[in-house]
Amino acid sequence: MSEREDKKKWTKLITGPAGMRILLILGFLGMFFLLVSSFFPQGQTEEANTNTEQQEEDLWEEYASQTEEKIRRILSSVTAEDDLQVLVTLSGTSADIYATEESADTQTSQGGSGTVEERSQTRSEYVILRSSNGSEQALKLKTLSPEICGVVVVSRFADDPVLREAMVRVVTTSLQISSTRVCVVARGDEE
């Protein structure tokens, strides 16, 4: 058979009723596979997100613990007490800040009565980096850590106004927070 006859057979098969059936069957198979694949969980992605969230939570708990220990050591050197307690509370989670590019478009048009109308529109888009393997990722500028909500200090010297003020100053200066976020309380009666 010649090449021309082969083309005629394929054209006749595809354009004929059998070709339409084949195309319909292939279309239904494709839709079936798409539908079936949507029922399977995306386990690896969900597990990766869960692991990342857990790692981030552990990181911030460690950050709070380290901050508590540093403040406790500093305050212990001020008050000379060994059983001083410090609690640092954090708000929220970390936040990522990404680089953006802004562009402005200005359109000028002439109105019916000879007036000039000007419209401007500003667009903001993330800066995208493309790696050599073709993957794309937004350019991260920095990660903001959770904000320190408050600090509680439990000390047996909290009733002394001079020491109380010194403890508040130590905490506010070292953590760069306002004094309204620091609570210094006396230790309960020990029997």
Coordinates of N, CA and C in Angstrom, one line a residue:
M1 N 0.8 -1.2 0.0 CA 0.0 0.0 0.0 C 0.9 1.2 0.0
S2 N 0.4 2.2 -0.7 CA 1.1 3.4 -0.7 C 0.8 4.3 0.5
E3 N 1.6 5.3 0.6 CA 1.4 6.3 1.7 C 0.0 7.0 1.6
R4 N -0.3 7.3 0.4 CA -1.6 8.0 0.1 C -2.8 7.2 0.5
E5 N -2.7 5.9 0.2 CA -3.8 5.0 0.6 C -3.9 4.8 2.1
D6 N -2.8 4.8 2.8 CA -2.8 4.7 4.3 C -3.4 6.0 4.9
K7 N -3.1 7.1 4.3 CA -3.7 8.4 4.8 C -5.2 8.3 4.6
K8 N -5.7 7.8 3.5 CA -7.1 7.7 3.2 C -7.8 6.8 4.2
K9 N -7.2 5.7 4.5 CA -7.8 4.8 5.5 C -7.9 5.4 6.9
W10 N -6.9 6.1 7.3 CA -6.9 6.8 8.6 C -7.9 7.9 8.6
T11 N -8.0 8.6 7.5 CA -9.0 9.7 7.5 C -10.4 9.2 7.5
K12 N -10.6 8.1 6.8 CA -11.9 7.5 6.7 C -12.3 6.9 8.1
L13 N -11.3 6.3 8.8 CA -11.5 5.7 10.1 C -11.9 6.8 11.1
I14 N -11.1 7.9 11.1 CA -11.3 8.9 12.1 C -12.6 9.7 11.8
T15 N -12.9 10.0 10.6 CA -14.1 10.8 10.3 C -15.4 9.9 10.2
G16 N -15.2 8.7 10.1 CA -16.4 7.8 10.1 C -17.0 7.5 11.4
P17 N -18.1 6.8 11.5 CA -18.8 6.5 12.7 C -17.9 5.7 13.7
A18 N -17.0 4.9 13.3 CA -16.1 4.1 14.2 C -15.1 5.1 14.8
G19 N -14.7 6.1 14.1 CA -13.7 7.1 14.6 C -14.4 7.9 15.7
M20 N -15.6 8.3 15.5 CA -16.3 9.1 16.5 C -16.5 8.2 17.8
R21 N -16.8 7.0 17.6 CA -16.9 6.1 18.8 C -15.6 6.0 19.6
I22 N -14.5 5.9 18.8 CA -13.2 5.8 19.5 C -12.9 7.1 20.2
L23 N -13.2 8.2 19.6 CA -12.9 9.5 20.2 C -13.8 9.7 21.5
L24 N -15.1 9.3 21.4 CA -15.9 9.3 22.5 C -15.5 8.4 23.7
I25 N -15.0 7.2 23.3 CA -14.5 6.3 24.4 C -13.3 6.9 25.0
L26 N -12.4 7.4 24.2 CA -11.1 8.0 24.8 C -11.5 9.2 25.7
G27 N -12.5 10.0 25.3 CA -12.9 11.2 26.1 C -13.5 10.7 27.4
F28 N -14.3 9.7 27.4 CA -14.9 9.2 28.6 C -13.8 8.6 29.5
L29 N -12.9 7.9 28.9 CA -11.8 7.3 29.7 C -11.0 8.4 30.4
G30 N -10.7 9.5 29.7 CA -10.0 10.6 30.3 C -10.7 11.2 31.4
M31 N -12.0 11.5 31.2 CA -12.8 12.0 32.3 C -12.9 11.1 33.5
F32 N -13.0 9.8 33.2 CA -13.1 8.8 34.3 C -11.8 8.8 35.1
F33 N -10.6 8.9 34.5 CA -9.4 8.9 35.2 C -9.2 10.2 36.0
L34 N -9.7 11.3 35.5 CA -9.6 12.5 36.2 C -10.5 12.4 37.5
L35 N -11.7 11.9 37.3 CA -12.6 11.8 38.4 C -12.1 10.8 39.5
V36 N -11.6 9.7 39.1 CA -11.0 8.7 40.0 C -9.8 9.3 40.8
S37 N -9.0 10.0 40.1 CA -7.8 10.6 40.7 C -8.1 11.6 41.7
S38 N -9.3 12.3 41.6 CA -9.7 13.3 42.6 C -10.1 12.6 43.9
F39 N -10.4 11.3 43.9 CA -10.8 10.6 45.2 C -9.6 10.2 46.0
F40 N -8.4 10.1 45.4 CA -7.3 9.7 46.1 C -6.7 10.9 46.8
P41 N -6.3 10.7 48.1 CA -5.8 11.8 48.9 C -4.4 12.2 48.4
Q42 N -4.2 13.4 48.6 CA -2.9 14.0 48.3 C -2.0 13.9 49.5
G43 N -1.7 12.7 49.9 CA -1.1 12.4 51.2 C 0.2 13.1 51.4
Q44 N 1.1 13.0 50.5 CA 2.4 13.6 50.7 C 2.4 15.1 50.9
T45 N 1.5 15.8 50.2 CA 1.4 17.3 50.3 C 0.9 17.6 51.7
E46 N -0.2 16.9 52.1 CA -0.8 17.2 53.4 C 0.1 16.8 54.5
E47 N 0.8 15.7 54.4 CA 1.8 15.3 55.4 C 2.9 16.4 55.5
A48 N 3.4 16.9 54.4 CA 4.5 17.9 54.4 C 4.0 19.1 55.0
N49 N 2.8 19.6 54.7 CA 2.2 20.8 55.4 C 2.1 20.6 56.9
T50 N 1.6 19.4 57.3 CA 1.4 19.1 58.7 C 2.8 19.1 59.4
N51 N 3.8 18.5 58.8 CA 5.1 18.4 59.3 C 5.7 19.8 59.4
T52 N 5.5 20.7 58.4 CA 6.1 22.0 58.4 C 5.4 22.8 59.5
E53 N 4.1 22.7 59.7 CA 3.4 23.4 60.7 C 3.8 23.0 62.1
Q54 N 4.0 21.7 62.3 CA 4.5 21.2 63.6 C 5.9 21.7 63.9
Q55 N 6.8 21.7 62.9 CA 8.1 22.1 63.1 C 8.1 23.6 63.4
E56 N 7.3 24.4 62.8 CA 7.2 25.8 63.1 C 6.7 26.0 64.5
E57 N 5.7 25.3 64.9 CA 5.2 25.4 66.2 C 6.2 25.1 67.3
D58 N 6.9 24.0 67.0 CA 8.0 23.6 67.9 C 9.1 24.7 68.0
L59 N 9.4 25.3 66.8 CA 10.4 26.3 66.8 C 10.0 27.5 67.7
W60 N 8.7 27.9 67.6 CA 8.3 29.1 68.4 C 8.2 28.7 69.9
E61 N 7.8 27.5 70.2 CA 7.8 27.1 71.6 C 9.2 27.1 72.2
E62 N 10.2 26.7 71.3 CA 11.6 26.7 71.8 C 12.1 28.2 71.9
Y63 N 11.6 29.0 71.0 CA 12.0 30.5 71.1 C 11.4 31.1 72.4
A64 N 10.2 30.7 72.7 CA 9.6 31.2 74.0 C 10.3 30.7 75.2
S65 N 10.7 29.4 75.2 CA 11.4 28.8 76.3 C 12.8 29.5 76.5
Q66 N 13.5 29.7 75.4 CA 14.8 30.3 75.5 C 14.7 31.8 76.0
T67 N 13.7 32.5 75.5 CA 13.5 33.9 76.0 C 13.1 33.9 77.5
E68 N 12.3 33.0 77.9 CA 12.0 32.9 79.3 C 13.2 32.6 80.2
E69 N 14.1 31.7 79.7 CA 15.3 31.4 80.4 C 16.2 32.6 80.5
K70 N 16.4 33.3 79.4 CA 17.3 34.5 79.4 C 16.8 35.5 80.3
I71 N 15.5 35.8 80.3 CA 14.9 36.8 81.2 C 15.0 36.4 82.6
R72 N 14.8 35.1 82.9 CA 14.9 34.6 84.3 C 16.3 34.8 84.8
R73 N 17.3 34.5 84.0 CA 18.7 34.6 84.4 C 19.0 36.1 84.7
I74 N 18.6 37.0 83.9 CA 18.8 38.4 84.1 C 18.2 38.9 85.4
L75 N 16.9 38.5 85.5 CA 16.1 39.0 86.7 C 16.7 38.4 88.0
S76 N 17.2 37.1 87.9 CA 17.8 36.5 89.1 C 19.0 37.2 89.5
S77 N 19.8 37.8 88.5 CA 20.9 38.5 88.9 C 20.6 39.9 89.5
V78 N 19.4 40.4 89.2 CA 18.9 41.7 89.8 C 18.4 41.4 91.2
T79 N 17.6 40.4 91.4 CA 16.9 40.1 92.7 C 17.7 39.1 93.6
A80 N 18.6 38.4 93.0 CA 19.4 37.4 93.8 C 18.6 36.3 94.3
E81 N 17.5 36.0 93.6 CA 16.7 34.8 94.0 C 16.8 33.7 93.0
D82 N 16.8 32.5 93.4 CA 17.0 31.3 92.6 C 15.7 30.7 92.0
D83 N 14.6 31.0 92.7 CA 13.3 30.4 92.3 C 12.4 31.3 91.6
L84 N 12.9 32.3 90.9 CA 12.2 33.3 90.1 C 11.5 32.5 89.0
Q85 N 10.3 32.9 88.6 CA 9.6 32.2 87.5 C 9.2 33.3 86.4
V86 N 9.4 32.9 85.2 CA 9.0 33.8 84.0 C 8.2 33.0 83.0
L87 N 7.2 33.7 82.5 CA 6.4 33.1 81.4 C 6.3 34.1 80.3
V88 N 6.6 33.7 79.1 CA 6.5 34.6 77.9 C 5.4 34.0 77.0
T89 N 4.4 34.9 76.6 CA 3.4 34.4 75.7 C 3.5 35.1 74.4
L90 N 3.3 34.3 73.3 CA 3.4 34.8 72.0 C 2.1 34.8 71.3
S91 N 1.9 35.7 70.4 CA 0.6 35.8 69.6 C 0.8 35.3 68.2
G92 N -0.1 34.5 67.8 CA -0.2 34.1 66.4 C 1.0 33.2 66.0
T93 N 1.3 33.3 64.7 CA 2.4 32.5 64.2 C 3.3 33.4 63.4
S94 N 4.3 32.9 62.8 CA 5.2 33.7 62.0 C 4.5 34.1 60.7
A95 N 5.0 35.1 60.0 CA 4.5 35.6 58.8 C 5.6 35.8 57.8
D96 N 5.4 35.4 56.6 CA 6.5 35.6 55.5 C 6.1 36.9 54.7
I97 N 7.2 37.7 54.5 CA 7.0 38.9 53.7 C 7.7 38.6 52.3
Y98 N 7.0 38.8 51.2 CA 7.5 38.6 49.9 C 7.7 39.9 49.1
A99 N 8.7 39.8 48.2 CA 9.0 41.0 47.4 C 7.9 41.2 46.4
T100 N 7.5 42.4 46.1 CA 6.4 42.7 45.1 C 6.9 43.8 44.2
E101 N 6.3 43.8 43.0 CA 6.6 44.9 42.0 C 5.2 45.5 41.8
E102 N 5.2 46.9 41.8 CA 4.0 47.6 41.5 C 4.1 48.3 40.2
S103 N 3.0 48.3 39.5 CA 3.0 49.0 38.2 C 1.7 49.9 38.2
A104 N 1.8 51.0 37.6 CA 0.7 51.9 37.5 C 0.3 52.2 36.0
D105 N -1.0 52.1 35.7 CA -1.4 52.4 34.4 C -2.4 53.7 34.5
T106 N -2.2 54.6 33.6 CA -3.0 55.8 33.6 C -3.6 55.9 32.2
Q107 N -5.0 56.1 32.2 CA -5.7 56.2 30.9 C -6.3 57.6 30.9
T108 N -6.2 58.3 29.8 CA -6.8 59.6 29.7 C -7.8 59.5 28.5
S109 N -9.0 60.1 28.8 CA -10.0 60.1 27.7 C -10.7 61.4 27.7
Q110 N -11.2 61.7 26.5 CA -11.9 63.0 26.4 C -13.4 62.8 26.5
G111 N -14.1 63.5 27.4 CA -15.5 63.4 27.6 C -16.3 64.0 26.5
G112 N -17.6 63.9 26.5 CA -18.4 64.4 25.5 C -18.5 66.0 25.5
S113 N -18.3 66.6 26.7 CA -18.4 68.0 26.8 C -17.1 68.7 26.8
G114 N -16.1 68.0 26.3 CA -14.7 68.5 26.2 C -13.9 68.4 27.4
T115 N -14.4 67.7 28.4 CA -13.6 67.4 29.7 C -12.7 66.3 29.5
V116 N -11.6 66.4 30.2 CA -10.6 65.3 30.1 C -10.7 64.4 31.4
E117 N -10.9 63.2 31.2 CA -11.0 62.2 32.4 C -9.8 61.4 32.4
E118 N -9.2 61.2 33.6 CA -8.0 60.5 33.8 C -8.3 59.4 34.8
R119 N -8.0 58.2 34.5 CA -8.1 57.0 35.4 C -6.8 56.4 35.6
S120 N -6.5 56.1 36.8 CA -5.2 55.4 37.1 C -5.5 54.1 37.8
Q121 N -4.7 53.1 37.6 CA -4.9 51.8 38.2 C -3.5 51.3 38.6
T122 N -3.4 50.8 39.8 CA -2.2 50.3 40.3 C -2.3 48.8 40.5
R123 N -1.3 48.0 40.0 CA -1.2 46.6 40.2 C 0.0 46.2 41.0
S124 N -0.1 45.2 41.8 CA 1.0 44.7 42.6 C 1.1 43.2 42.3
E125 N 2.3 42.7 42.0 CA 2.6 41.3 41.7 C 3.8 40.9 42.4
Y126 N 3.8 39.6 42.8 CA 5.0 39.0 43.5 C 6.1 38.9 42.6
V127 N 7.3 39.0 43.1 CA 8.5 38.8 42.3 C 8.8 37.3 42.3
I128 N 8.8 36.7 41.2 CA 8.9 35.2 41.0 C 10.4 34.9 40.6
L129 N 11.0 33.9 41.2 CA 12.3 33.4 40.8 C 12.1 32.0 40.2
R130 N 12.8 31.9 39.1 CA 12.7 30.6 38.4 C 14.1 29.9 38.5
S131 N 14.0 28.6 39.0 CA 15.3 27.9 39.1 C 15.7 27.2 37.8
S132 N 16.8 26.6 37.8 CA 17.3 26.0 36.6 C 16.5 24.8 36.2
N133 N 15.8 24.2 37.2 CA 15.0 23.0 36.9 C 13.6 23.4 36.5
G134 N 13.3 24.7 36.4 CA 12.0 25.2 35.9 C 11.0 25.5 37.0
S135 N 11.3 25.2 38.3 CA 10.3 25.5 39.3 C 10.3 27.0 39.6
E136 N 9.2 27.4 40.1 CA 9.0 28.9 40.4 C 8.7 29.0 41.9
Q137 N 9.2 30.1 42.4 CA 9.1 30.4 43.8 C 9.1 31.9 44.0
A138 N 8.2 32.4 44.9 CA 8.2 33.8 45.2 C 9.4 34.2 46.0
L139 N 9.9 35.4 45.8 CA 11.1 35.9 46.5 C 10.7 36.3 47.9
K140 N 11.2 35.5 48.9 CA 10.9 35.9 50.3 C 11.9 36.8 50.9
L141 N 11.4 38.0 51.4 CA 12.3 39.0 52.0 C 12.7 38.7 53.4
K142 N 11.7 38.3 54.2 CA 12.0 38.0 55.6 C 10.8 37.2 56.2
T143 N 11.0 36.6 57.4 CA 10.0 36.0 58.1 C 9.9 36.7 59.5
L144 N 8.7 37.2 59.7 CA 8.4 37.9 61.0 C 8.1 36.9 62.0
S145 N 8.7 36.9 63.2 CA 8.4 36.0 64.3 C 7.2 36.5 65.0
P146 N 6.6 35.6 65.7 CA 5.4 35.9 66.5 C 5.7 37.1 67.5
E147 N 4.7 37.9 67.7 CA 4.9 39.0 68.6 C 4.7 38.6 70.0
I148 N 5.5 39.2 70.9 CA 5.5 38.8 72.3 C 4.3 39.6 72.9
C149 N 3.3 38.8 73.4 CA 2.0 39.4 73.9 C 2.3 39.9 75.3
G150 N 2.9 39.1 76.1 CA 3.1 39.5 77.5 C 4.1 38.7 78.2
V151 N 4.6 39.2 79.4 CA 5.5 38.5 80.2 C 5.0 38.6 81.6
V152 N 5.0 37.4 82.3 CA 4.6 37.3 83.7 C 5.9 36.9 84.5
V153 N 6.2 37.7 85.5 CA 7.3 37.4 86.4 C 6.7 37.2 87.8
V154 N 7.1 36.0 88.4 CA 6.7 35.7 89.8 C 7.9 35.8 90.6
S155 N 7.9 36.7 91.6 CA 9.1 36.9 92.4 C 8.6 37.2 93.8
R156 N 9.4 36.8 94.8 CA 9.1 37.1 96.2 C 9.4 38.6 96.5
F157 N 10.1 39.3 95.6 CA 10.4 40.7 95.8 C 9.5 41.6 95.1
A158 N 8.4 41.1 94.5 CA 7.5 41.9 93.7 C 6.8 43.0 94.6
D159 N 6.7 42.9 95.9 CA 6.1 43.9 96.8 C 7.0 45.1 97.0
D160 N 8.3 45.0 96.7 CA 9.3 46.1 96.8 C 9.2 46.9 95.6
P161 N 8.7 48.2 95.7 CA 8.5 49.0 94.5 C 9.8 49.3 93.7
V162 N 10.9 49.4 94.3 CA 12.2 49.6 93.6 C 12.6 48.4 92.8
L163 N 12.5 47.2 93.4 CA 12.8 46.0 92.7 C 11.8 45.7 91.6
R164 N 10.5 46.0 91.9 CA 9.5 45.7 90.9 C 9.7 46.6 89.7
E165 N 10.0 47.9 89.9 CA 10.3 48.8 88.8 C 11.6 48.3 88.0
A166 N 12.6 47.9 88.7 CA 13.8 47.4 88.0 C 13.5 46.1 87.2
M167 N 12.6 45.2 87.7 CA 12.3 44.0 86.9 C 11.5 44.4 85.7
V168 N 10.5 45.3 85.8 CA 9.8 45.8 84.6 C 10.7 46.4 83.6
R169 N 11.6 47.3 84.0 CA 12.6 47.9 83.1 C 13.4 46.9 82.4
V170 N 13.9 45.9 83.1 CA 14.7 44.8 82.5 C 14.0 44.1 81.4
V171 N 12.7 43.7 81.7 CA 11.9 43.0 80.7 C 11.6 43.9 79.5
T172 N 11.2 45.1 79.8 CA 10.8 46.0 78.7 C 11.9 46.3 77.8
T173 N 13.1 46.6 78.4 CA 14.3 46.9 77.6 C 14.8 45.7 76.8
S174 N 14.9 44.6 77.4 CA 15.5 43.4 76.8 C 14.6 42.9 75.6
L175 N 13.2 43.0 75.8 CA 12.3 42.5 74.8 C 11.7 43.5 73.9
Q176 N 12.0 44.8 74.2 CA 11.5 45.9 73.4 C 10.0 45.9 73.4
I177 N 9.3 45.8 74.6 CA 7.9 45.8 74.7 C 7.5 46.9 75.7
S178 N 6.2 47.3 75.7 CA 5.8 48.3 76.6 C 5.6 47.7 78.0
S179 N 5.6 48.6 79.0 CA 5.4 48.1 80.4 C 4.0 47.6 80.6
T180 N 3.1 47.9 79.8 CA 1.7 47.4 80.0 C 1.6 45.9 79.6
R181 N 2.7 45.4 79.0 CA 2.7 43.9 78.7 C 3.5 43.1 79.7
V182 N 3.9 43.7 80.8 CA 4.7 43.1 81.8 C 3.9 43.0 83.1
C183 N 3.8 41.9 83.7 CA 3.1 41.7 84.9 C 4.1 41.1 85.9
V184 N 4.4 41.8 87.0 CA 5.2 41.3 88.1 C 4.4 41.1 89.3
V185 N 4.3 39.8 89.8 CA 3.5 39.5 90.9 C 4.3 38.8 92.0
A186 N 3.8 38.9 93.2 CA 4.5 38.3 94.3 C 4.2 36.8 94.4
R187 N 5.1 36.1 94.9 CA 4.9 34.7 95.1 C 3.9 34.5 96.2
G188 N 3.1 33.4 96.1 CA 2.1 33.2 97.1 C 2.8 32.8 98.5
D189 N 2.0 32.8 99.5 CA 2.6 32.5 100.8 C 3.1 31.0 100.8
E190 N 4.3 30.9 101.3 CA 4.9 29.5 101.4 C 4.8 29.1 102.9
E191 N 4.4 27.9 103.1 CA 4.3 27.5 104.5 C 5.3 26.4 104.8

